[in-house]
Amino acid sequence: MAVASLVEGLQIAVSWPVIGWMAAGLLAGIVLGALPGIGSPVGMAIVLPLTVPLDPTPALILLISIYSGAMFGGSIAAILLNAPGTESAAATTLDGYPMAKKGLAKNALAIATTASALNGFIGAILLILISPLLIEVVLLFGSVEYFLLAILGISLITIVADGSIVKGIVAGAFGFMVSTMGVAIMAPTPRYAFGQLALYEGLNFVAALIGMFAFAEMMKLAVQDQIAEDAVGITGSITEGIKTVFRYPKSTAKAGVIGMLIGAVPGSGATTSTFVAYAEEARSSAKDGIFGQGDPRGIIAPEGANNPTVSGSLVPTLSFGIPGSGSTAVFLGGILMHGLQPGPGLFGDQLHITYALFISVFLGNILILAVGYSVIPYASAITKIDTDIIIPMVIVLSFIGAFSLRRNWFDAFGVLALGILGYYMVKYKYSVIAFVLGIVLGPIAEENFFRALQLSGGGYGIFVSPSRPLTLSISILIIVVLVGPFLGPYIRGVIDNAR
């Protein structure tokens, strides 16, 4: 079955117009990633409602291509402007910008392109190779386990919340509450509908994603006259930059492994993987390194980790419905919007769709190489697009996309309301990712919770039953994740005092 699905997935991925959507997504992702303050979550959120007329496979390939393209695109602004286009490219600024200031901008951009695409190839191949193992693991999970995994994903708020954990929990709880608007999943009881029939179906979670990412980001950009000012000159050698990557095969391979592994951990994401890869490379090359002054390994490490992170992040998202970042949360929204369910379905009857996604990630890196090398001489122009052009376009597309989902004006109003909320959440340091985890995972948790209770006849012991080792293990892990951030400092204090 797996071989037949792999062949079918390959046929889908290379067919027209699927490969055209992949190319369009990568190009859009590169441009969006190169614009500081935009990035993949905004682009994916805007495009998501526009994929409604498409079949599920090309729609998801388009979204994942935007994500993959933005991972590379973020390095353009990071190297030329010292202003990362995406959060994950922040580590690239540390050595990318100093190298560009030395007159080696082409070298730096070529290093970033080559390392990102090369490890993207390897990450996609590994993803395909481990698929049979994923199939076996996913089939072990039922409604009880999926409820607990959803709760585990929501509990990861204590990890992904930047700053105050309490603020993160508040944001996540509010997102969960918003997801319960409308008629209850297992009972004909309206909740938070306020007597409005239009709210009986609840607020569409895609509209919520558009508001929190696209609209809120445009409010932040509105205070800037221009996304970028003056970039450094585009000088240097592309060929020499390519050769540089192959001079450090160990650094490149190590970055790819770090990106793949951290990407597969729910609640982490590309920002974590790129900084970990950079820190590890700086540690292991401290003897001969000039990190922070334009060391090429300081570009290879974060850029070599970013695209494998995309491959790694597909594992928890497709297998268990747990997004690890804003981009994968929007991607999960696309999966659900197109009527698919993460888990056994995507590794069973719909395995060909999963393989098509994996193969598209592999093929997409070929285009990243081609486009990346082509745009290097003109890269500075991308970073200078005026906000007077971007902001009106994104806002109009946001409202049109939200309304077109269900022809419901409440969804459009939801974009406005949640966009304003998202702006102030960022301003007062409430985690937007925590809110998104709540609103995306809330329905999954609620539905599987009721199914689990039906299986147990209403008994809650099924969630901690010793006869179900997997269930018990996930329950224990949830407790550890929830109490860890609170007990950790206390335990470290006790140990320090004992010394």
Tab-separated table of C-alpha atoms in Angstrom:
chain	number	residue	atom	x	y	z
A	1	MET	CA	0.000	0.000	0.000
A	2	ALA	CA	2.774	2.418	0.942
A	3	VAL	CA	4.638	1.915	-2.352
A	4	ALA	CA	1.470	2.370	-4.402
A	5	SER	CA	0.627	5.524	-2.427
A	6	LEU	CA	4.172	6.836	-2.938
A	7	VAL	CA	3.889	6.347	-6.701
A	8	GLU	CA	0.476	8.004	-6.741
A	9	GLY	CA	1.774	10.870	-4.637
A	10	LEU	CA	4.690	11.352	-7.050
A	11	GLN	CA	2.318	11.431	-10.022
A	12	ILE	CA	0.179	14.059	-8.270
A	13	ALA	CA	3.147	16.211	-7.235
A	14	VAL	CA	4.603	16.429	-10.766
A	15	SER	CA	1.257	16.833	-12.541
A	16	TRP	CA	-0.154	20.089	-13.861
A	17	PRO	CA	-1.467	22.355	-12.347
A	18	VAL	CA	-0.182	21.008	-9.009
A	19	ILE	CA	3.441	21.759	-9.828
A	20	GLY	CA	2.338	25.230	-10.952
A	21	TRP	CA	0.755	25.906	-7.539
A	22	MET	CA	3.959	24.690	-5.913
A	23	ALA	CA	6.028	27.144	-7.975
A	24	ALA	CA	3.612	30.004	-7.251
A	25	GLY	CA	3.715	29.234	-3.528
A	26	LEU	CA	7.504	29.167	-3.406
A	27	LEU	CA	7.837	32.437	-5.307
A	28	ALA	CA	5.252	34.112	-3.090
A	29	GLY	CA	6.941	32.704	0.016
A	30	ILE	CA	10.369	33.997	-1.008
A	31	VAL	CA	9.008	37.514	-1.573
A	32	LEU	CA	6.939	37.490	1.625
A	33	GLY	CA	9.836	36.109	3.629
A	34	ALA	CA	12.121	38.852	2.317
A	35	LEU	CA	9.782	41.563	3.624
A	36	PRO	CA	10.512	42.257	7.316
A	37	GLY	CA	7.330	41.936	9.351
A	38	ILE	CA	5.459	39.811	6.806
A	39	GLY	CA	6.673	36.208	6.677
A	40	SER	CA	4.960	32.901	6.083
A	41	PRO	CA	2.101	33.048	8.646
A	42	VAL	CA	0.739	36.257	7.078
A	43	GLY	CA	1.085	34.972	3.522
A	44	MET	CA	-0.445	31.596	4.343
A	45	ALA	CA	-3.320	33.209	6.270
A	46	ILE	CA	-4.155	35.501	3.319
A	47	VAL	CA	-3.993	32.682	0.769
A	48	LEU	CA	-5.847	30.109	2.884
A	49	PRO	CA	-9.433	31.182	2.072
A	50	LEU	CA	-8.484	31.615	-1.584
A	51	THR	CA	-7.706	27.878	-1.766
A	52	VAL	CA	-11.375	26.926	-1.190
A	53	PRO	CA	-12.028	26.208	-4.916
A	54	LEU	CA	-8.942	23.972	-5.123
A	55	ASP	CA	-8.770	20.274	-4.384
A	56	PRO	CA	-7.140	19.461	-1.034
A	57	THR	CA	-3.791	18.291	-2.451
A	58	PRO	CA	-2.877	21.347	-4.581
A	59	ALA	CA	-4.229	23.646	-1.863
A	60	LEU	CA	-1.993	22.107	0.811
A	61	ILE	CA	0.999	22.009	-1.536
A	62	LEU	CA	0.499	25.723	-2.216
A	63	LEU	CA	0.455	26.481	1.528
A	64	ILE	CA	3.468	24.359	2.417
A	65	SER	CA	5.375	25.880	-0.530
A	66	ILE	CA	4.745	29.383	0.838
A	67	TYR	CA	6.097	28.191	4.181
A	68	SER	CA	9.191	26.635	2.619
A	69	GLY	CA	9.868	29.626	0.362
A	70	ALA	CA	9.569	32.074	3.248
A	71	MET	CA	12.142	30.104	5.242
A	72	PHE	CA	14.696	30.935	2.558
A	73	GLY	CA	13.318	34.394	1.733
A	74	GLY	CA	13.819	35.590	5.298
A	75	SER	CA	17.586	35.410	4.806
A	76	ILE	CA	17.527	38.101	2.102
A	77	ALA	CA	16.501	40.911	4.445
A	78	ALA	CA	18.606	39.427	7.255
A	79	ILE	CA	21.777	39.581	5.153
A	80	LEU	CA	21.168	42.853	3.309
A	81	LEU	CA	19.410	44.902	5.990
A	82	ASN	CA	20.241	43.301	9.332
A	83	ALA	CA	16.435	43.043	9.638
A	84	PRO	CA	15.268	39.417	9.375
A	85	GLY	CA	12.268	38.904	7.116
A	86	THR	CA	11.096	36.112	9.412
A	87	GLU	CA	11.814	35.353	13.068
A	88	SER	CA	13.676	32.209	12.047
A	89	ALA	CA	16.151	34.318	10.033
A	90	ALA	CA	17.198	36.353	13.068
A	91	ALA	CA	20.190	34.083	13.657
A	92	THR	CA	21.332	34.673	10.058
A	93	THR	CA	21.813	38.394	10.758
A	94	LEU	CA	24.611	37.656	13.228
A	95	ASP	CA	27.124	36.772	10.503
A	96	GLY	CA	25.176	37.419	7.294
A	97	TYR	CA	25.037	41.190	7.659
A	98	PRO	CA	28.704	41.573	8.714
A	99	MET	CA	29.716	39.525	5.652
A	100	ALA	CA	27.552	41.721	3.399
A	101	LYS	CA	29.140	44.875	4.850
A	102	LYS	CA	32.523	43.467	3.825
A	103	GLY	CA	31.339	43.528	0.196
A	104	LEU	CA	30.429	39.810	0.127
A	105	ALA	CA	26.621	40.068	-0.061
A	106	LYS	CA	26.454	37.737	-3.085
A	107	ASN	CA	28.603	35.192	-1.254
A	108	ALA	CA	26.359	35.355	1.812
A	109	LEU	CA	23.127	35.044	-0.186
A	110	ALA	CA	24.565	32.135	-2.206
A	111	ILE	CA	25.625	30.382	1.008
A	112	ALA	CA	22.112	30.838	2.414
A	113	THR	CA	20.469	29.578	-0.791
A	114	THR	CA	22.698	26.525	-1.113
A	115	ALA	CA	22.599	25.467	2.549
A	116	SER	CA	18.835	25.939	2.791
A	117	ALA	CA	17.999	24.032	-0.408
A	118	LEU	CA	20.588	21.279	0.069
A	119	ASN	CA	19.388	20.389	3.551
A	120	GLY	CA	15.804	20.826	2.369
A	121	PHE	CA	16.439	17.962	-0.077
A	122	ILE	CA	17.836	15.756	2.650
A	123	GLY	CA	15.026	16.605	5.086
A	124	ALA	CA	12.352	15.727	2.533
A	125	ILE	CA	14.056	12.415	1.697
A	126	LEU	CA	14.263	11.501	5.395
A	127	LEU	CA	10.598	12.404	5.761
A	128	ILE	CA	9.671	9.970	2.991
A	129	LEU	CA	11.908	7.248	4.438
A	130	ILE	CA	10.405	7.446	7.951
A	131	SER	CA	6.830	7.447	6.658
A	132	PRO	CA	6.335	3.683	7.125
A	133	LEU	CA	7.328	4.067	10.794
A	134	LEU	CA	4.950	7.027	11.176
A	135	ILE	CA	2.119	4.940	9.767
A	136	GLU	CA	2.656	2.283	12.438
A	137	VAL	CA	2.813	4.870	15.238
A	138	VAL	CA	-0.235	6.850	14.114
A	139	LEU	CA	-2.394	3.734	13.933
A	140	LEU	CA	-1.823	3.189	17.675
A	141	PHE	CA	-3.819	6.344	18.467
A	142	GLY	CA	-7.572	6.550	19.013
A	143	SER	CA	-9.987	9.207	20.269
A	144	VAL	CA	-8.617	9.065	23.838
A	145	GLU	CA	-5.043	9.572	22.697
A	146	TYR	CA	-5.984	12.340	20.245
A	147	PHE	CA	-7.830	14.231	22.974
A	148	LEU	CA	-4.786	14.006	25.216
A	149	LEU	CA	-2.478	15.028	22.365
A	150	ALA	CA	-4.644	18.097	21.726
A	151	ILE	CA	-4.433	18.950	25.429
A	152	LEU	CA	-0.667	18.372	25.267
A	153	GLY	CA	-0.485	20.778	22.338
A	154	ILE	CA	-2.451	23.400	24.258
A	155	SER	CA	-0.366	22.823	27.388
A	156	LEU	CA	2.734	23.622	25.339
A	157	ILE	CA	1.606	27.218	25.829
A	158	THR	CA	3.781	27.157	28.956
A	159	ILE	CA	6.771	26.635	26.648
A	160	VAL	CA	5.920	28.755	23.575
A	161	ALA	CA	4.619	31.713	25.622
A	162	ASP	CA	7.208	34.470	25.444
A	163	GLY	CA	7.589	36.160	28.810
A	164	SER	CA	4.800	35.673	31.331
A	165	ILE	CA	3.484	32.117	31.477
A	166	VAL	CA	0.251	33.402	33.027
A	167	LYS	CA	-0.292	35.692	30.035
A	168	GLY	CA	0.332	32.741	27.743
A	169	ILE	CA	-2.241	30.613	29.558
A	170	VAL	CA	-4.777	33.469	29.444
A	171	ALA	CA	-4.224	33.886	25.696
A	172	GLY	CA	-4.543	30.148	25.075
A	173	ALA	CA	-7.666	29.847	27.223
A	174	PHE	CA	-9.269	32.740	25.352
A	175	GLY	CA	-8.457	31.071	22.037
A	176	PHE	CA	-10.038	27.854	23.319
A	177	MET	CA	-13.128	29.811	24.373
A	178	VAL	CA	-13.453	31.478	20.960
A	179	SER	CA	-13.325	28.012	19.366
A	180	THR	CA	-16.433	26.980	21.352
A	181	MET	CA	-18.646	29.678	19.805
A	182	GLY	CA	-21.685	28.258	18.014
A	183	VAL	CA	-23.648	25.052	18.441
A	184	ALA	CA	-21.865	22.463	20.578
A	185	ILE	CA	-20.224	19.603	18.701
A	186	MET	CA	-22.087	16.769	20.454
A	187	ALA	CA	-25.236	18.575	21.668
A	188	PRO	CA	-27.691	21.011	19.988
A	189	THR	CA	-26.866	23.811	22.434
A	190	PRO	CA	-25.726	27.250	21.185
A	191	ARG	CA	-22.819	28.859	23.030
A	192	TYR	CA	-21.760	32.512	22.898
A	193	ALA	CA	-24.168	33.085	20.003
A	194	PHE	CA	-25.881	36.076	21.687
A	195	GLY	CA	-29.114	35.274	19.875
A	196	GLN	CA	-27.509	35.766	16.432
A	197	LEU	CA	-28.282	32.954	13.988
A	198	ALA	CA	-25.156	33.818	12.007
A	199	LEU	CA	-23.066	32.867	15.034
A	200	TYR	CA	-24.637	29.413	15.410
A	201	GLU	CA	-21.875	28.075	13.185
A	202	GLY	CA	-19.297	29.875	15.307
A	203	LEU	CA	-16.461	32.092	14.142
A	204	ASN	CA	-14.579	30.404	11.324
A	205	PHE	CA	-11.109	29.589	12.620
A	206	VAL	CA	-9.590	30.574	9.260
A	207	ALA	CA	-11.023	34.079	9.728
A	208	ALA	CA	-9.490	34.112	13.197
A	209	LEU	CA	-6.093	33.153	11.772
A	210	ILE	CA	-6.342	35.888	9.139
A	211	GLY	CA	-7.177	38.457	11.814
A	212	MET	CA	-4.458	37.437	14.267
A	213	PHE	CA	-1.698	37.191	11.674
A	214	ALA	CA	-2.456	39.258	8.563
A	215	PHE	CA	-4.579	42.138	9.913
A	216	ALA	CA	-2.607	42.531	13.146
A	217	GLU	CA	0.706	42.559	11.265
A	218	MET	CA	-0.573	45.264	8.931
A	219	MET	CA	-1.478	47.407	11.949
A	220	LYS	CA	2.120	47.035	13.164
A	221	LEU	CA	3.518	47.950	9.746
A	222	ALA	CA	1.218	50.979	9.429
A	223	VAL	CA	3.517	53.007	11.676
A	224	GLN	CA	6.433	52.496	9.254
A	225	ASP	CA	6.909	54.588	6.117
A	226	GLN	CA	8.902	51.903	4.390
A	227	ILE	CA	9.631	48.285	5.238
A	228	ALA	CA	13.322	48.812	4.661
A	229	GLU	CA	15.629	51.734	4.116
A	230	ASP	CA	18.963	51.314	2.369
A	231	ALA	CA	20.444	47.881	1.802
A	232	VAL	CA	24.146	47.118	1.474
A	233	GLY	CA	25.525	46.837	-2.040
A	234	ILE	CA	25.089	43.570	-3.927
A	235	THR	CA	28.725	42.642	-4.521
A	236	GLY	CA	30.785	39.481	-4.249
A	237	SER	CA	30.668	36.103	-6.011
A	238	ILE	CA	27.779	33.645	-6.190
A	239	THR	CA	30.082	30.823	-7.322
A	240	GLU	CA	32.409	31.331	-4.380
A	241	GLY	CA	29.434	31.310	-2.021
A	242	ILE	CA	28.270	27.943	-3.372
A	243	LYS	CA	31.757	26.462	-2.990
A	244	THR	CA	31.915	27.710	0.608
A	245	VAL	CA	29.010	25.485	1.662
A	246	PHE	CA	30.760	22.375	0.354
A	247	ARG	CA	33.932	23.307	2.247
A	248	TYR	CA	32.022	22.715	5.482
A	249	PRO	CA	30.093	19.443	4.951
A	250	LYS	CA	30.058	18.614	8.662
A	251	SER	CA	28.545	21.984	9.576
A	252	THR	CA	25.916	21.659	6.848
A	253	ALA	CA	24.893	18.119	7.807
A	254	LYS	CA	24.769	18.931	11.510
A	255	ALA	CA	22.503	21.923	10.895
A	256	GLY	CA	20.130	19.758	8.858
A	257	VAL	CA	19.837	17.158	11.616
A	258	ILE	CA	19.186	19.834	14.252
A	259	GLY	CA	16.526	21.471	12.086
A	260	MET	CA	14.740	18.184	11.372
A	261	LEU	CA	14.732	17.020	14.994
A	262	ILE	CA	13.684	20.325	16.563
A	263	GLY	CA	11.071	20.884	13.849
A	264	ALA	CA	9.461	17.565	14.830
A	265	VAL	CA	9.069	18.701	18.452
A	266	PRO	CA	5.623	20.282	18.972
A	267	GLY	CA	5.852	23.821	20.279
A	268	SER	CA	9.338	24.535	18.956
A	269	GLY	CA	9.613	25.819	15.386
A	270	ALA	CA	12.172	27.326	13.038
A	271	THR	CA	13.262	30.139	15.353
A	272	THR	CA	14.366	27.613	17.968
A	273	SER	CA	16.072	25.314	15.463
A	274	THR	CA	18.061	28.080	13.748
A	275	PHE	CA	19.363	29.566	16.991
A	276	VAL	CA	20.235	26.128	18.383
A	277	ALA	CA	22.063	25.272	15.150
A	278	TYR	CA	23.941	28.582	15.252
A	279	ALA	CA	24.871	28.181	18.920
A	280	GLU	CA	26.093	24.627	18.364
A	281	GLU	CA	28.200	25.653	15.374
A	282	ALA	CA	29.690	28.571	17.304
A	283	ARG	CA	30.529	26.198	20.172
A	284	SER	CA	32.085	23.465	18.054
A	285	SER	CA	34.037	25.892	15.825
A	286	ALA	CA	35.154	28.287	18.553
A	287	LYS	CA	38.863	27.601	17.963
A	288	ASP	CA	39.041	28.920	14.418
A	289	GLY	CA	35.732	30.795	14.192
A	290	ILE	CA	35.111	34.519	13.850
A	291	PHE	CA	31.404	34.337	14.655
A	292	GLY	CA	29.638	37.680	14.681
A	293	GLN	CA	32.171	39.100	12.221
A	294	GLY	CA	31.098	37.373	9.021
A	295	ASP	CA	31.988	33.701	9.514
A	296	PRO	CA	30.356	31.706	6.670
A	297	ARG	CA	29.500	28.907	9.114
A	298	GLY	CA	27.340	31.444	10.939
A	299	ILE	CA	25.156	31.515	7.810
A	300	ILE	CA	25.381	27.806	6.966
A	301	ALA	CA	24.131	26.760	10.413
A	302	PRO	CA	20.831	28.707	10.643
A	303	GLU	CA	20.063	28.503	6.925
A	304	GLY	CA	20.928	24.815	6.844
A	305	ALA	CA	18.448	24.252	9.689
A	306	ASN	CA	15.474	26.292	8.450
A	307	ASN	CA	14.151	24.174	5.567
A	308	PRO	CA	14.613	20.814	7.352
A	309	THR	CA	12.501	22.358	10.109
A	310	VAL	CA	9.629	22.546	7.603
A	311	SER	CA	9.964	18.805	6.954
A	312	GLY	CA	10.226	18.025	10.648
A	313	SER	CA	7.221	20.182	11.536
A	314	LEU	CA	5.020	18.159	9.174
A	315	VAL	CA	5.446	15.103	11.413
A	316	PRO	CA	3.401	16.278	14.460
A	317	THR	CA	1.064	18.384	12.312
A	318	LEU	CA	0.017	15.599	9.937
A	319	SER	CA	0.303	12.768	12.447
A	320	PHE	CA	-1.353	14.258	15.518
A	321	GLY	CA	-2.740	17.673	14.565
A	322	ILE	CA	-0.294	19.521	16.839
A	323	PRO	CA	1.185	22.640	15.187
A	324	GLY	CA	4.560	23.801	16.408
A	325	SER	CA	4.423	27.386	15.142
A	326	GLY	CA	2.177	30.019	13.608
A	327	SER	CA	2.905	28.742	10.100
A	328	THR	CA	2.051	25.132	10.924
A	329	ALA	CA	-1.080	26.322	12.765
A	330	VAL	CA	-2.271	27.999	9.562
A	331	PHE	CA	-1.299	24.880	7.608
A	332	LEU	CA	-3.321	22.750	10.034
A	333	GLY	CA	-6.194	25.152	9.448
A	334	GLY	CA	-5.896	24.396	5.732
A	335	ILE	CA	-6.000	20.647	6.402
A	336	LEU	CA	-9.185	20.968	8.454
A	337	MET	CA	-10.784	23.483	6.081
A	338	HIS	CA	-10.445	21.048	3.189
A	339	GLY	CA	-12.196	18.306	5.099
A	340	LEU	CA	-9.148	16.258	6.047
A	341	GLN	CA	-8.255	15.054	9.533
A	342	PRO	CA	-4.698	14.675	10.840
A	343	GLY	CA	-3.887	11.171	11.979
A	344	PRO	CA	-4.925	7.762	10.665
A	345	GLY	CA	-6.743	9.193	7.640
A	346	LEU	CA	-3.674	10.943	6.228
A	347	PHE	CA	-1.612	7.796	6.816
A	348	GLY	CA	-4.296	5.403	5.621
A	349	ASP	CA	-6.739	5.951	2.757
A	350	GLN	CA	-5.290	9.417	2.076
A	351	LEU	CA	-1.628	8.405	2.288
A	352	HIS	CA	-1.104	9.503	-1.324
A	353	ILE	CA	-1.881	13.096	-0.263
A	354	THR	CA	0.728	12.906	2.491
A	355	TYR	CA	3.338	11.554	0.085
A	356	ALA	CA	2.470	14.258	-2.457
A	357	LEU	CA	3.178	16.870	0.231
A	358	PHE	CA	6.519	15.273	1.110
A	359	ILE	CA	7.562	15.054	-2.551
A	360	SER	CA	6.522	18.667	-3.183
A	361	VAL	CA	8.828	19.766	-0.338
A	362	PHE	CA	11.653	17.876	-2.065
A	363	LEU	CA	10.904	19.310	-5.525
A	364	GLY	CA	10.399	22.781	-4.114
A	365	ASN	CA	14.030	22.984	-3.101
A	366	ILE	CA	15.062	22.645	-6.745
A	367	LEU	CA	13.081	25.792	-7.447
A	368	ILE	CA	14.580	27.503	-4.397
A	369	LEU	CA	18.025	26.911	-5.897
A	370	ALA	CA	16.995	28.196	-9.329
A	371	VAL	CA	15.101	31.243	-8.064
A	372	GLY	CA	17.544	31.961	-5.252
A	373	TYR	CA	20.560	32.234	-7.541
A	374	SER	CA	18.550	34.249	-10.082
A	375	VAL	CA	17.258	36.897	-7.675
A	376	ILE	CA	20.517	37.492	-5.794
A	377	PRO	CA	21.624	40.411	-8.035
A	378	TYR	CA	18.219	42.071	-7.612
A	379	ALA	CA	17.453	41.042	-4.035
A	380	SER	CA	17.653	44.529	-2.553
A	381	ALA	CA	14.645	45.650	-4.621
A	382	ILE	CA	12.404	43.106	-2.870
A	383	THR	CA	13.163	44.588	0.529
A	384	LYS	CA	12.127	48.129	-0.482
A	385	ILE	CA	8.455	47.613	-1.319
A	386	ASP	CA	6.488	50.479	0.226
A	387	THR	CA	3.965	49.757	2.972
A	388	ASP	CA	1.483	52.044	1.188
A	389	ILE	CA	1.210	49.289	-1.415
A	390	ILE	CA	1.339	46.261	0.871
A	391	ILE	CA	-1.047	47.253	3.666
A	392	PRO	CA	-4.164	48.073	1.554
A	393	MET	CA	-3.692	44.920	-0.533
A	394	VAL	CA	-3.380	42.638	2.494
A	395	ILE	CA	-6.341	44.206	4.342
A	396	VAL	CA	-8.643	44.002	1.303
A	397	LEU	CA	-7.614	40.397	0.619
A	398	SER	CA	-8.140	39.563	4.287
A	399	PHE	CA	-11.739	40.788	4.309
A	400	ILE	CA	-12.580	39.281	0.915
A	401	GLY	CA	-11.053	35.953	1.915
A	402	ALA	CA	-12.848	35.823	5.271
A	403	PHE	CA	-16.233	36.707	3.768
A	404	SER	CA	-15.850	34.234	0.902
A	405	LEU	CA	-15.429	31.315	3.314
A	406	ARG	CA	-19.126	31.089	4.216
A	407	ARG	CA	-20.643	34.342	2.876
A	408	ASN	CA	-20.972	35.357	6.521
A	409	TRP	CA	-20.304	38.969	7.536
A	410	PHE	CA	-19.519	37.882	11.087
A	411	ASP	CA	-16.364	36.225	9.770
A	412	ALA	CA	-15.276	39.535	8.195
A	413	PHE	CA	-16.047	41.384	11.436
A	414	GLY	CA	-14.101	38.678	13.257
A	415	VAL	CA	-11.007	39.526	11.177
A	416	LEU	CA	-11.313	43.156	12.270
A	417	ALA	CA	-11.954	42.366	15.939
A	418	LEU	CA	-9.242	39.721	16.259
A	419	GLY	CA	-6.824	41.813	14.223
A	420	ILE	CA	-7.137	44.657	16.709
A	421	LEU	CA	-6.924	42.158	19.567
A	422	GLY	CA	-3.802	40.589	18.041
A	423	TYR	CA	-2.129	43.990	17.712
A	424	TYR	CA	-2.658	44.782	21.387
A	425	MET	CA	-1.707	41.247	22.439
A	426	VAL	CA	1.696	41.731	20.832
A	427	LYS	CA	1.981	45.235	22.271
A	428	TYR	CA	1.328	44.002	25.819
A	429	LYS	CA	3.299	40.769	25.377
A	430	TYR	CA	0.462	38.227	25.245
A	431	SER	CA	1.392	35.210	23.125
A	432	VAL	CA	-0.401	35.156	19.770
A	433	ILE	CA	0.863	31.603	19.190
A	434	ALA	CA	-0.797	30.539	22.459
A	435	PHE	CA	-4.106	32.014	21.266
A	436	VAL	CA	-3.762	30.220	17.926
A	437	LEU	CA	-2.987	26.900	19.623
A	438	GLY	CA	-6.174	27.307	21.659
A	439	ILE	CA	-8.452	28.143	18.740
A	440	VAL	CA	-7.053	25.472	16.390
A	441	LEU	CA	-6.737	22.604	18.870
A	442	GLY	CA	-9.906	23.427	20.833
A	443	PRO	CA	-12.392	21.713	18.463
A	444	ILE	CA	-10.085	18.688	18.086
A	445	ALA	CA	-9.879	18.328	21.872
A	446	GLU	CA	-13.621	18.787	22.385
A	447	GLU	CA	-14.711	16.316	19.717
A	448	ASN	CA	-12.328	13.577	20.826
A	449	PHE	CA	-13.187	14.216	24.499
A	450	PHE	CA	-16.844	13.388	23.888
A	451	ARG	CA	-15.952	10.345	21.787
A	452	ALA	CA	-13.654	9.080	24.540
A	453	LEU	CA	-16.416	9.476	27.146
A	454	GLN	CA	-18.796	7.544	24.897
A	455	LEU	CA	-16.257	4.725	24.740
A	456	SER	CA	-15.881	4.666	28.522
A	457	GLY	CA	-19.572	5.070	29.310
A	458	GLY	CA	-18.912	8.449	30.900
A	459	GLY	CA	-15.969	7.357	33.063
A	460	TYR	CA	-12.960	9.666	33.266
A	461	GLY	CA	-10.599	6.895	34.306
A	462	ILE	CA	-10.025	6.044	30.645
A	463	PHE	CA	-7.646	9.015	30.422
A	464	VAL	CA	-5.283	7.645	33.103
A	465	SER	CA	-5.950	3.920	32.872
A	466	PRO	CA	-2.867	1.733	33.611
A	467	SER	CA	-4.252	-0.739	31.059
A	468	ARG	CA	-3.547	1.859	28.358
A	469	PRO	CA	0.203	2.614	28.724
A	470	LEU	CA	0.248	5.077	25.817
A	471	THR	CA	-2.658	7.052	27.265
A	472	LEU	CA	-1.093	7.113	30.724
A	473	SER	CA	2.256	8.231	29.294
A	474	ILE	CA	0.696	11.187	27.462
A	475	SER	CA	-1.232	12.187	30.608
A	476	ILE	CA	1.980	12.181	32.649
A	477	LEU	CA	3.736	14.204	29.939
A	478	ILE	CA	0.945	16.814	30.062
A	479	ILE	CA	1.419	17.194	33.822
A	480	VAL	CA	5.188	17.539	33.398
A	481	VAL	CA	4.778	20.199	30.700
A	482	LEU	CA	2.265	22.151	32.789
A	483	VAL	CA	4.101	22.140	36.107
A	484	GLY	CA	7.664	22.112	34.738
A	485	PRO	CA	7.992	25.880	34.191
A	486	PHE	CA	6.745	26.527	37.744
A	487	LEU	CA	8.677	23.785	39.563
A	488	GLY	CA	11.859	24.115	37.478
A	489	PRO	CA	13.157	27.326	39.122
A	490	TYR	CA	12.271	25.981	42.589
A	491	ILE	CA	14.130	22.697	42.007
A	492	ARG	CA	17.176	24.526	40.615
A	493	GLY	CA	17.119	26.787	43.690
A	494	VAL	CA	17.059	23.791	46.026
A	495	ILE	CA	19.975	22.182	44.172
A	496	ASP	CA	22.001	25.417	44.255
A	497	ASN	CA	21.389	25.804	48.008
A	498	ALA	CA	22.407	22.192	48.607
A	499	ARG	CA	25.732	22.875	46.951
